[in-house]
Amino acid sequence: DAKTTQPTSMDCAEGRAANLPCNHSTISGNEYVYWYRQIHSQGPQYIIHGLKNNETNEMASLIITEDRKSSTLILPHATLRDTAVYYCIVRRVLYGQNFVFGPGTRLSVLP
Amino acid sequence: DVKVTQSSRYLVKRTGEKVFLECVQDMDHENMFWYRQDPGLGLRLIYFSYDVKMKEKGDIPEGYSVSREKKERFSLILESASTNQTSMYLCASSQPGQEYEQYFGPGTRLTVT
């Protein structure tokens, strides 16, 4: 699986967009980019995933560069409840295999 | 809303005890998973099940067993708890073909003394 690199921590003002970057320069053609987050004392929560096209759902948008070596998760209007650790994971398939979370980015949304 | 519930948030057991961790999901999901989460190691898959009475070993099944007698319930059993099984245990469920979107329970923090 491709290795990912994320900033250790980021701050964002409440109501503003939070842009969380992820580098995955060794990604293979059949590997997807997944984003999960983990709020303190809770289990991980799926956010979004994509292969090469940009994706949007009710929670976030995922922008993947054309060369697929990096991506950005965008929370369009961050709230205090979005304070969490965000994990970028690159895998071919998640079923039945390790869900390897790196250190992730600790996002603090500030009032 | 998918709900995955786990029987306890915190549990303290003694070495050698048999420990049962229960997980229940209410969305009629076929797939269920048990992970443990340890600092620096991420989530590691212990066992998973894609149907009632079916189970598959994950990457670290040693010292654990599972039971899935009903679709909504997946139990993790520590046959004889050891201190190296002190960890956060997370249960998850998903639909077949949507394994990217796993719904996790809140976790059980197990301490074995």
PDB file of C-alpha atoms in Angstrom:
ATOM      1  CA  ASP A   1       0.000   0.000   0.000  1.00  0.00           C
ATOM      2  CA  ALA A   2       1.140   3.503  -0.773  1.00  0.00           C
ATOM      3  CA  LYS A   3       2.511   5.495   2.145  1.00  0.00           C
ATOM      4  CA  THR A   4       0.789   8.762   3.003  1.00  0.00           C
ATOM      5  CA  THR A   5       2.117  11.941   4.559  1.00  0.00           C
ATOM      6  CA  GLN A   6      -0.110  14.411   6.387  1.00  0.00           C
ATOM      7  CA  PRO A   7       0.615  17.464   8.534  1.00  0.00           C
ATOM      8  CA  THR A   8       0.595  16.659  12.231  1.00  0.00           C
ATOM      9  CA  SER A   9      -1.899  19.358  13.147  1.00  0.00           C
ATOM     10  CA  MET A  10      -3.934  22.223  11.731  1.00  0.00           C
ATOM     11  CA  ASP A  11      -6.220  24.917  13.068  1.00  0.00           C
ATOM     12  CA  CYS A  12      -9.293  26.296  11.360  1.00  0.00           C
ATOM     13  CA  ALA A  13     -11.722  29.035  12.338  1.00  0.00           C
ATOM     14  CA  GLU A  14     -15.311  27.971  12.837  1.00  0.00           C
ATOM     15  CA  GLY A  15     -17.387  28.590   9.704  1.00  0.00           C
ATOM     16  CA  ARG A  16     -14.375  28.656   7.406  1.00  0.00           C
ATOM     17  CA  ALA A  17     -13.284  25.925   5.006  1.00  0.00           C
ATOM     18  CA  ALA A  18     -10.805  23.396   6.357  1.00  0.00           C
ATOM     19  CA  ASN A  19      -8.382  22.081   3.733  1.00  0.00           C
ATOM     20  CA  LEU A  20      -6.496  18.993   4.791  1.00  0.00           C
ATOM     21  CA  PRO A  21      -3.678  17.874   2.489  1.00  0.00           C
ATOM     22  CA  CYS A  22      -2.315  14.381   1.956  1.00  0.00           C
ATOM     23  CA  ASN A  23       0.720  13.314  -0.070  1.00  0.00           C
ATOM     24  CA  HIS A  24       0.739   9.831  -1.592  1.00  0.00           C
ATOM     25  CA  SER A  25       3.464  10.029  -4.244  1.00  0.00           C
ATOM     26  CA  THR A  26       3.831   6.225  -4.568  1.00  0.00           C
ATOM     27  CA  ILE A  27       0.160   5.557  -5.240  1.00  0.00           C
ATOM     28  CA  SER A  28      -0.589   2.841  -7.800  1.00  0.00           C
ATOM     29  CA  GLY A  29      -3.164   3.078 -10.550  1.00  0.00           C
ATOM     30  CA  ASN A  30      -5.675   0.813  -8.834  1.00  0.00           C
ATOM     31  CA  GLU A  31      -5.404   2.331  -5.374  1.00  0.00           C
ATOM     32  CA  TYR A  32      -8.134   4.501  -3.940  1.00  0.00           C
ATOM     33  CA  VAL A  33      -7.779   7.420  -1.567  1.00  0.00           C
ATOM     34  CA  TYR A  34      -9.974   7.113   1.529  1.00  0.00           C
ATOM     35  CA  TRP A  35     -10.573   9.619   4.289  1.00  0.00           C
ATOM     36  CA  TYR A  36     -11.734   8.745   7.777  1.00  0.00           C
ATOM     37  CA  ARG A  37     -11.817  10.768  10.936  1.00  0.00           C
ATOM     38  CA  GLN A  38     -11.816   9.886  14.605  1.00  0.00           C
ATOM     39  CA  ILE A  39     -13.353  12.170  17.154  1.00  0.00           C
ATOM     40  CA  HIS A  40     -11.956  11.767  20.643  1.00  0.00           C
ATOM     41  CA  SER A  41     -13.270   8.649  22.423  1.00  0.00           C
ATOM     42  CA  GLN A  42     -15.235   7.495  19.382  1.00  0.00           C
ATOM     43  CA  GLY A  43     -14.690   4.938  16.643  1.00  0.00           C
ATOM     44  CA  PRO A  44     -13.458   6.051  13.206  1.00  0.00           C
ATOM     45  CA  GLN A  45     -16.000   7.569  10.839  1.00  0.00           C
ATOM     46  CA  TYR A  46     -15.917   7.206   7.063  1.00  0.00           C
ATOM     47  CA  ILE A  47     -15.903  10.539   5.223  1.00  0.00           C
ATOM     48  CA  ILE A  48     -15.267  10.036   1.516  1.00  0.00           C
ATOM     49  CA  HIS A  49     -13.162   8.160  -1.012  1.00  0.00           C
ATOM     50  CA  GLY A  50     -12.077   8.543  -4.633  1.00  0.00           C
ATOM     51  CA  LEU A  51      -9.932   7.092  -7.382  1.00  0.00           C
ATOM     52  CA  LYS A  52      -9.042   9.952  -9.716  1.00  0.00           C
ATOM     53  CA  ASN A  53     -12.050  12.204 -10.087  1.00  0.00           C
ATOM     54  CA  ASN A  54     -12.994  14.794  -7.538  1.00  0.00           C
ATOM     55  CA  GLU A  55     -15.767  13.644  -5.229  1.00  0.00           C
ATOM     56  CA  THR A  56     -18.309  15.435  -3.072  1.00  0.00           C
ATOM     57  CA  ASN A  57     -20.816  14.212  -0.536  1.00  0.00           C
ATOM     58  CA  GLU A  58     -22.790  15.758   2.285  1.00  0.00           C
ATOM     59  CA  MET A  59     -19.777  15.810   4.570  1.00  0.00           C
ATOM     60  CA  ALA A  60     -16.858  16.907   2.414  1.00  0.00           C
ATOM     61  CA  SER A  61     -15.168  17.249  -0.954  1.00  0.00           C
ATOM     62  CA  LEU A  62     -12.133  15.338  -2.111  1.00  0.00           C
ATOM     63  CA  ILE A  63      -9.807  16.911  -4.651  1.00  0.00           C
ATOM     64  CA  ILE A  64      -7.240  14.579  -6.222  1.00  0.00           C
ATOM     65  CA  THR A  65      -4.452  16.034  -8.350  1.00  0.00           C
ATOM     66  CA  GLU A  66      -4.199  14.926 -11.940  1.00  0.00           C
ATOM     67  CA  ASP A  67      -1.040  12.896 -11.268  1.00  0.00           C
ATOM     68  CA  ARG A  68      -2.773  11.424  -8.186  1.00  0.00           C
ATOM     69  CA  LYS A  69       0.271  12.041  -6.030  1.00  0.00           C
ATOM     70  CA  SER A  70      -1.649  14.190  -3.581  1.00  0.00           C
ATOM     71  CA  SER A  71      -5.162  15.025  -2.492  1.00  0.00           C
ATOM     72  CA  THR A  72      -7.030  17.526  -0.331  1.00  0.00           C
ATOM     73  CA  LEU A  73     -10.024  16.926   1.872  1.00  0.00           C
ATOM     74  CA  ILE A  74     -12.218  20.009   2.134  1.00  0.00           C
ATOM     75  CA  LEU A  75     -14.735  20.575   4.901  1.00  0.00           C
ATOM     76  CA  PRO A  76     -16.571  23.571   3.446  1.00  0.00           C
ATOM     77  CA  HIS A  77     -17.886  25.132   6.667  1.00  0.00           C
ATOM     78  CA  ALA A  78     -16.055  23.694   9.630  1.00  0.00           C
ATOM     79  CA  THR A  79     -17.863  23.477  12.962  1.00  0.00           C
ATOM     80  CA  LEU A  80     -16.552  22.762  16.441  1.00  0.00           C
ATOM     81  CA  ARG A  81     -17.831  19.197  16.042  1.00  0.00           C
ATOM     82  CA  ASP A  82     -15.370  18.665  13.192  1.00  0.00           C
ATOM     83  CA  THR A  83     -12.476  18.777  15.653  1.00  0.00           C
ATOM     84  CA  ALA A  84     -10.926  15.330  15.207  1.00  0.00           C
ATOM     85  CA  VAL A  85      -7.969  13.414  13.835  1.00  0.00           C
ATOM     86  CA  TYR A  86      -8.292  12.974  10.073  1.00  0.00           C
ATOM     87  CA  TYR A  87      -6.716   9.988   8.373  1.00  0.00           C
ATOM     88  CA  CYS A  88      -5.830   9.688   4.708  1.00  0.00           C
ATOM     89  CA  ILE A  89      -5.504   6.050   3.620  1.00  0.00           C
ATOM     90  CA  VAL A  90      -4.466   4.717   0.235  1.00  0.00           C
ATOM     91  CA  ARG A  91      -5.499   1.134  -0.530  1.00  0.00           C
ATOM     92  CA  ARG A  92      -6.760  -1.084  -3.302  1.00  0.00           C
ATOM     93  CA  VAL A  93      -9.521  -2.530  -1.231  1.00  0.00           C
ATOM     94  CA  LEU A  94     -10.372  -2.326   2.455  1.00  0.00           C
ATOM     95  CA  TYR A  95     -12.363  -5.509   2.876  1.00  0.00           C
ATOM     96  CA  GLY A  96     -10.876  -8.098   5.111  1.00  0.00           C
ATOM     97  CA  GLN A  97      -7.577  -6.380   5.528  1.00  0.00           C
ATOM     98  CA  ASN A  98      -5.775  -4.130   7.923  1.00  0.00           C
ATOM     99  CA  PHE A  99      -7.177  -0.692   8.232  1.00  0.00           C
ATOM    100  CA  VAL A 100      -3.801   0.969   8.658  1.00  0.00           C
ATOM    101  CA  PHE A 101      -4.213   4.462  10.004  1.00  0.00           C
ATOM    102  CA  GLY A 102      -1.096   6.603  10.123  1.00  0.00           C
ATOM    103  CA  PRO A 103      -0.768   9.406  12.669  1.00  0.00           C
ATOM    104  CA  GLY A 104      -3.243  11.571  10.715  1.00  0.00           C
ATOM    105  CA  THR A 105      -3.844  15.301  11.051  1.00  0.00           C
ATOM    106  CA  ARG A 106      -5.257  16.639  14.267  1.00  0.00           C
ATOM    107  CA  LEU A 107      -7.703  19.358  13.167  1.00  0.00           C
ATOM    108  CA  SER A 108      -8.761  21.883  15.770  1.00  0.00           C
ATOM    109  CA  VAL A 109     -11.710  24.068  14.854  1.00  0.00           C
ATOM    110  CA  LEU A 110     -11.519  27.246  16.875  1.00  0.00           C
ATOM    111  CA  PRO A 111     -14.494  29.445  17.855  1.00  0.00           C
TER     112      PRO A 111
ATOM    113  CA  ASP B   1     -28.583   6.366  10.990  1.00  0.00           C
ATOM    114  CA  VAL B   2     -26.467   3.272  11.267  1.00  0.00           C
ATOM    115  CA  LYS B   3     -25.872   2.348  14.820  1.00  0.00           C
ATOM    116  CA  VAL B   4     -23.131   0.042  15.940  1.00  0.00           C
ATOM    117  CA  THR B   5     -23.133  -0.471  19.668  1.00  0.00           C
ATOM    118  CA  GLN B   6     -20.630  -2.234  21.872  1.00  0.00           C
ATOM    119  CA  SER B   7     -21.480  -3.743  25.218  1.00  0.00           C
ATOM    120  CA  SER B   8     -19.009  -1.776  27.335  1.00  0.00           C
ATOM    121  CA  ARG B   9     -16.968   1.393  26.954  1.00  0.00           C
ATOM    122  CA  TYR B  10     -14.463   0.405  29.623  1.00  0.00           C
ATOM    123  CA  LEU B  11     -13.578  -3.007  30.977  1.00  0.00           C
ATOM    124  CA  VAL B  12     -10.971  -4.176  33.462  1.00  0.00           C
ATOM    125  CA  LYS B  13     -10.170  -7.883  33.636  1.00  0.00           C
ATOM    126  CA  ARG B  14      -7.546 -10.051  35.264  1.00  0.00           C
ATOM    127  CA  THR B  15      -4.971 -12.156  33.463  1.00  0.00           C
ATOM    128  CA  GLY B  16      -6.391 -15.558  32.575  1.00  0.00           C
ATOM    129  CA  GLU B  17     -10.033 -14.497  32.615  1.00  0.00           C
ATOM    130  CA  LYS B  18     -12.324 -15.249  29.691  1.00  0.00           C
ATOM    131  CA  VAL B  19     -13.599 -12.003  28.216  1.00  0.00           C
ATOM    132  CA  PHE B  20     -16.620 -11.434  25.991  1.00  0.00           C
ATOM    133  CA  LEU B  21     -16.993  -8.281  23.906  1.00  0.00           C
ATOM    134  CA  GLU B  22     -20.352  -7.862  22.229  1.00  0.00           C
ATOM    135  CA  CYS B  23     -21.201  -5.822  19.141  1.00  0.00           C
ATOM    136  CA  VAL B  24     -24.647  -5.171  17.712  1.00  0.00           C
ATOM    137  CA  GLN B  25     -25.585  -3.316  14.516  1.00  0.00           C
ATOM    138  CA  ASP B  26     -29.065  -2.298  13.495  1.00  0.00           C
ATOM    139  CA  MET B  27     -28.728  -1.791   9.742  1.00  0.00           C
ATOM    140  CA  ASP B  28     -28.945  -5.369   8.562  1.00  0.00           C
ATOM    141  CA  HIS B  29     -25.324  -5.295   7.382  1.00  0.00           C
ATOM    142  CA  GLU B  30     -23.842  -8.532   6.114  1.00  0.00           C
ATOM    143  CA  ASN B  31     -20.236  -7.761   7.049  1.00  0.00           C
ATOM    144  CA  MET B  32     -18.919  -7.272  10.558  1.00  0.00           C
ATOM    145  CA  PHE B  33     -15.373  -6.724  11.777  1.00  0.00           C
ATOM    146  CA  TRP B  34     -13.344  -6.661  14.960  1.00  0.00           C
ATOM    147  CA  TYR B  35     -10.230  -4.477  15.170  1.00  0.00           C
ATOM    148  CA  ARG B  36      -7.890  -3.417  17.892  1.00  0.00           C
ATOM    149  CA  GLN B  37      -6.356   0.035  17.917  1.00  0.00           C
ATOM    150  CA  ASP B  38      -3.005   0.688  19.545  1.00  0.00           C
ATOM    151  CA  PRO B  39      -0.915   3.861  19.439  1.00  0.00           C
ATOM    152  CA  GLY B  40       1.536   3.815  16.564  1.00  0.00           C
ATOM    153  CA  LEU B  41       0.060   0.622  15.094  1.00  0.00           C
ATOM    154  CA  GLY B  42      -3.209   1.887  13.657  1.00  0.00           C
ATOM    155  CA  LEU B  43      -6.151  -0.462  13.443  1.00  0.00           C
ATOM    156  CA  ARG B  44      -5.374  -4.148  13.098  1.00  0.00           C
ATOM    157  CA  LEU B  45      -8.003  -6.587  11.941  1.00  0.00           C
ATOM    158  CA  ILE B  46      -8.622  -9.503  14.303  1.00  0.00           C
ATOM    159  CA  TYR B  47     -11.544 -11.315  12.684  1.00  0.00           C
ATOM    160  CA  PHE B  48     -14.323 -10.550  10.278  1.00  0.00           C
ATOM    161  CA  SER B  49     -17.553 -12.177   9.199  1.00  0.00           C
ATOM    162  CA  TYR B  50     -19.518 -11.811   6.009  1.00  0.00           C
ATOM    163  CA  ASP B  51     -22.503 -13.888   7.030  1.00  0.00           C
ATOM    164  CA  VAL B  52     -24.106 -15.610   9.977  1.00  0.00           C
ATOM    165  CA  LYS B  53     -21.931 -18.429  11.300  1.00  0.00           C
ATOM    166  CA  MET B  54     -19.156 -17.449   8.899  1.00  0.00           C
ATOM    167  CA  LYS B  55     -15.857 -16.085  10.125  1.00  0.00           C
ATOM    168  CA  GLU B  56     -12.486 -15.286   8.657  1.00  0.00           C
ATOM    169  CA  LYS B  57      -9.194 -14.612  10.392  1.00  0.00           C
ATOM    170  CA  GLY B  58      -7.699 -11.199  10.069  1.00  0.00           C
ATOM    171  CA  ASP B  59      -4.072 -10.375  10.620  1.00  0.00           C
ATOM    172  CA  ILE B  60      -3.876 -10.977  14.368  1.00  0.00           C
ATOM    173  CA  PRO B  61      -6.355 -13.720  15.377  1.00  0.00           C
ATOM    174  CA  GLU B  62      -4.118 -15.439  17.930  1.00  0.00           C
ATOM    175  CA  GLY B  63      -5.642 -15.456  21.394  1.00  0.00           C
ATOM    176  CA  TYR B  64      -9.083 -14.483  20.083  1.00  0.00           C
ATOM    177  CA  SER B  65     -12.166 -16.224  18.788  1.00  0.00           C
ATOM    178  CA  VAL B  66     -15.483 -14.918  17.473  1.00  0.00           C
ATOM    179  CA  SER B  67     -19.096 -15.932  17.267  1.00  0.00           C
ATOM    180  CA  ARG B  68     -21.815 -14.812  14.896  1.00  0.00           C
ATOM    181  CA  GLU B  69     -25.041 -16.638  15.639  1.00  0.00           C
ATOM    182  CA  LYS B  70     -27.294 -13.798  14.467  1.00  0.00           C
ATOM    183  CA  LYS B  71     -26.799 -11.332  11.665  1.00  0.00           C
ATOM    184  CA  GLU B  72     -26.851  -8.284  13.889  1.00  0.00           C
ATOM    185  CA  ARG B  73     -24.495  -9.574  16.577  1.00  0.00           C
ATOM    186  CA  PHE B  74     -20.762 -10.308  16.428  1.00  0.00           C
ATOM    187  CA  SER B  75     -18.950 -11.331  19.579  1.00  0.00           C
ATOM    188  CA  LEU B  76     -15.217 -11.269  20.253  1.00  0.00           C
ATOM    189  CA  ILE B  77     -13.914 -13.701  22.856  1.00  0.00           C
ATOM    190  CA  LEU B  78     -10.571 -13.562  24.606  1.00  0.00           C
ATOM    191  CA  GLU B  79     -10.143 -17.144  25.757  1.00  0.00           C
ATOM    192  CA  SER B  80      -7.563 -16.343  28.427  1.00  0.00           C
ATOM    193  CA  ALA B  81      -6.858 -12.635  28.713  1.00  0.00           C
ATOM    194  CA  SER B  82      -3.252 -11.499  28.805  1.00  0.00           C
ATOM    195  CA  THR B  83      -1.732  -8.107  29.523  1.00  0.00           C
ATOM    196  CA  ASN B  84      -0.696  -7.678  25.879  1.00  0.00           C
ATOM    197  CA  GLN B  85      -4.372  -7.719  24.976  1.00  0.00           C
ATOM    198  CA  THR B  86      -4.868  -4.418  26.765  1.00  0.00           C
ATOM    199  CA  SER B  87      -6.135  -2.229  23.946  1.00  0.00           C
ATOM    200  CA  MET B  88      -9.042  -0.357  22.395  1.00  0.00           C
ATOM    201  CA  TYR B  89     -11.344  -2.811  20.611  1.00  0.00           C
ATOM    202  CA  LEU B  90     -13.461  -1.538  17.760  1.00  0.00           C
ATOM    203  CA  CYS B  91     -16.310  -3.275  16.015  1.00  0.00           C
ATOM    204  CA  ALA B  92     -17.468  -2.244  12.543  1.00  0.00           C
ATOM    205  CA  SER B  93     -20.058  -3.266   9.983  1.00  0.00           C
ATOM    206  CA  SER B  94     -20.629  -2.674   6.286  1.00  0.00           C
ATOM    207  CA  GLN B  95     -22.674  -3.766   3.330  1.00  0.00           C
ATOM    208  CA  PRO B  96     -21.142  -6.142   0.797  1.00  0.00           C
ATOM    209  CA  GLY B  97     -19.562  -4.155  -2.012  1.00  0.00           C
ATOM    210  CA  GLN B  98     -19.322  -1.084   0.210  1.00  0.00           C
ATOM    211  CA  GLU B  99     -16.439  -2.169   2.393  1.00  0.00           C
ATOM    212  CA  TYR B 100     -14.879   1.274   1.995  1.00  0.00           C
ATOM    213  CA  GLU B 101     -17.671   2.610   4.169  1.00  0.00           C
ATOM    214  CA  GLN B 102     -17.373   0.805   7.455  1.00  0.00           C
ATOM    215  CA  TYR B 103     -19.477   1.989  10.381  1.00  0.00           C
ATOM    216  CA  PHE B 104     -17.653   1.774  13.665  1.00  0.00           C
ATOM    217  CA  GLY B 105     -18.881   1.393  17.192  1.00  0.00           C
ATOM    218  CA  PRO B 106     -17.594   3.653  19.982  1.00  0.00           C
ATOM    219  CA  GLY B 107     -14.995   1.128  21.091  1.00  0.00           C
ATOM    220  CA  THR B 108     -14.269  -0.800  24.272  1.00  0.00           C
ATOM    221  CA  ARG B 109     -11.147   0.098  26.178  1.00  0.00           C
ATOM    222  CA  LEU B 110     -10.011  -3.153  27.763  1.00  0.00           C
ATOM    223  CA  THR B 111      -7.392  -3.227  30.471  1.00  0.00           C
ATOM    224  CA  VAL B 112      -5.971  -6.593  31.522  1.00  0.00           C
ATOM    225  CA  THR B 113      -4.108  -6.536  34.825  1.00  0.00           C
TER     226      THR B 113
END
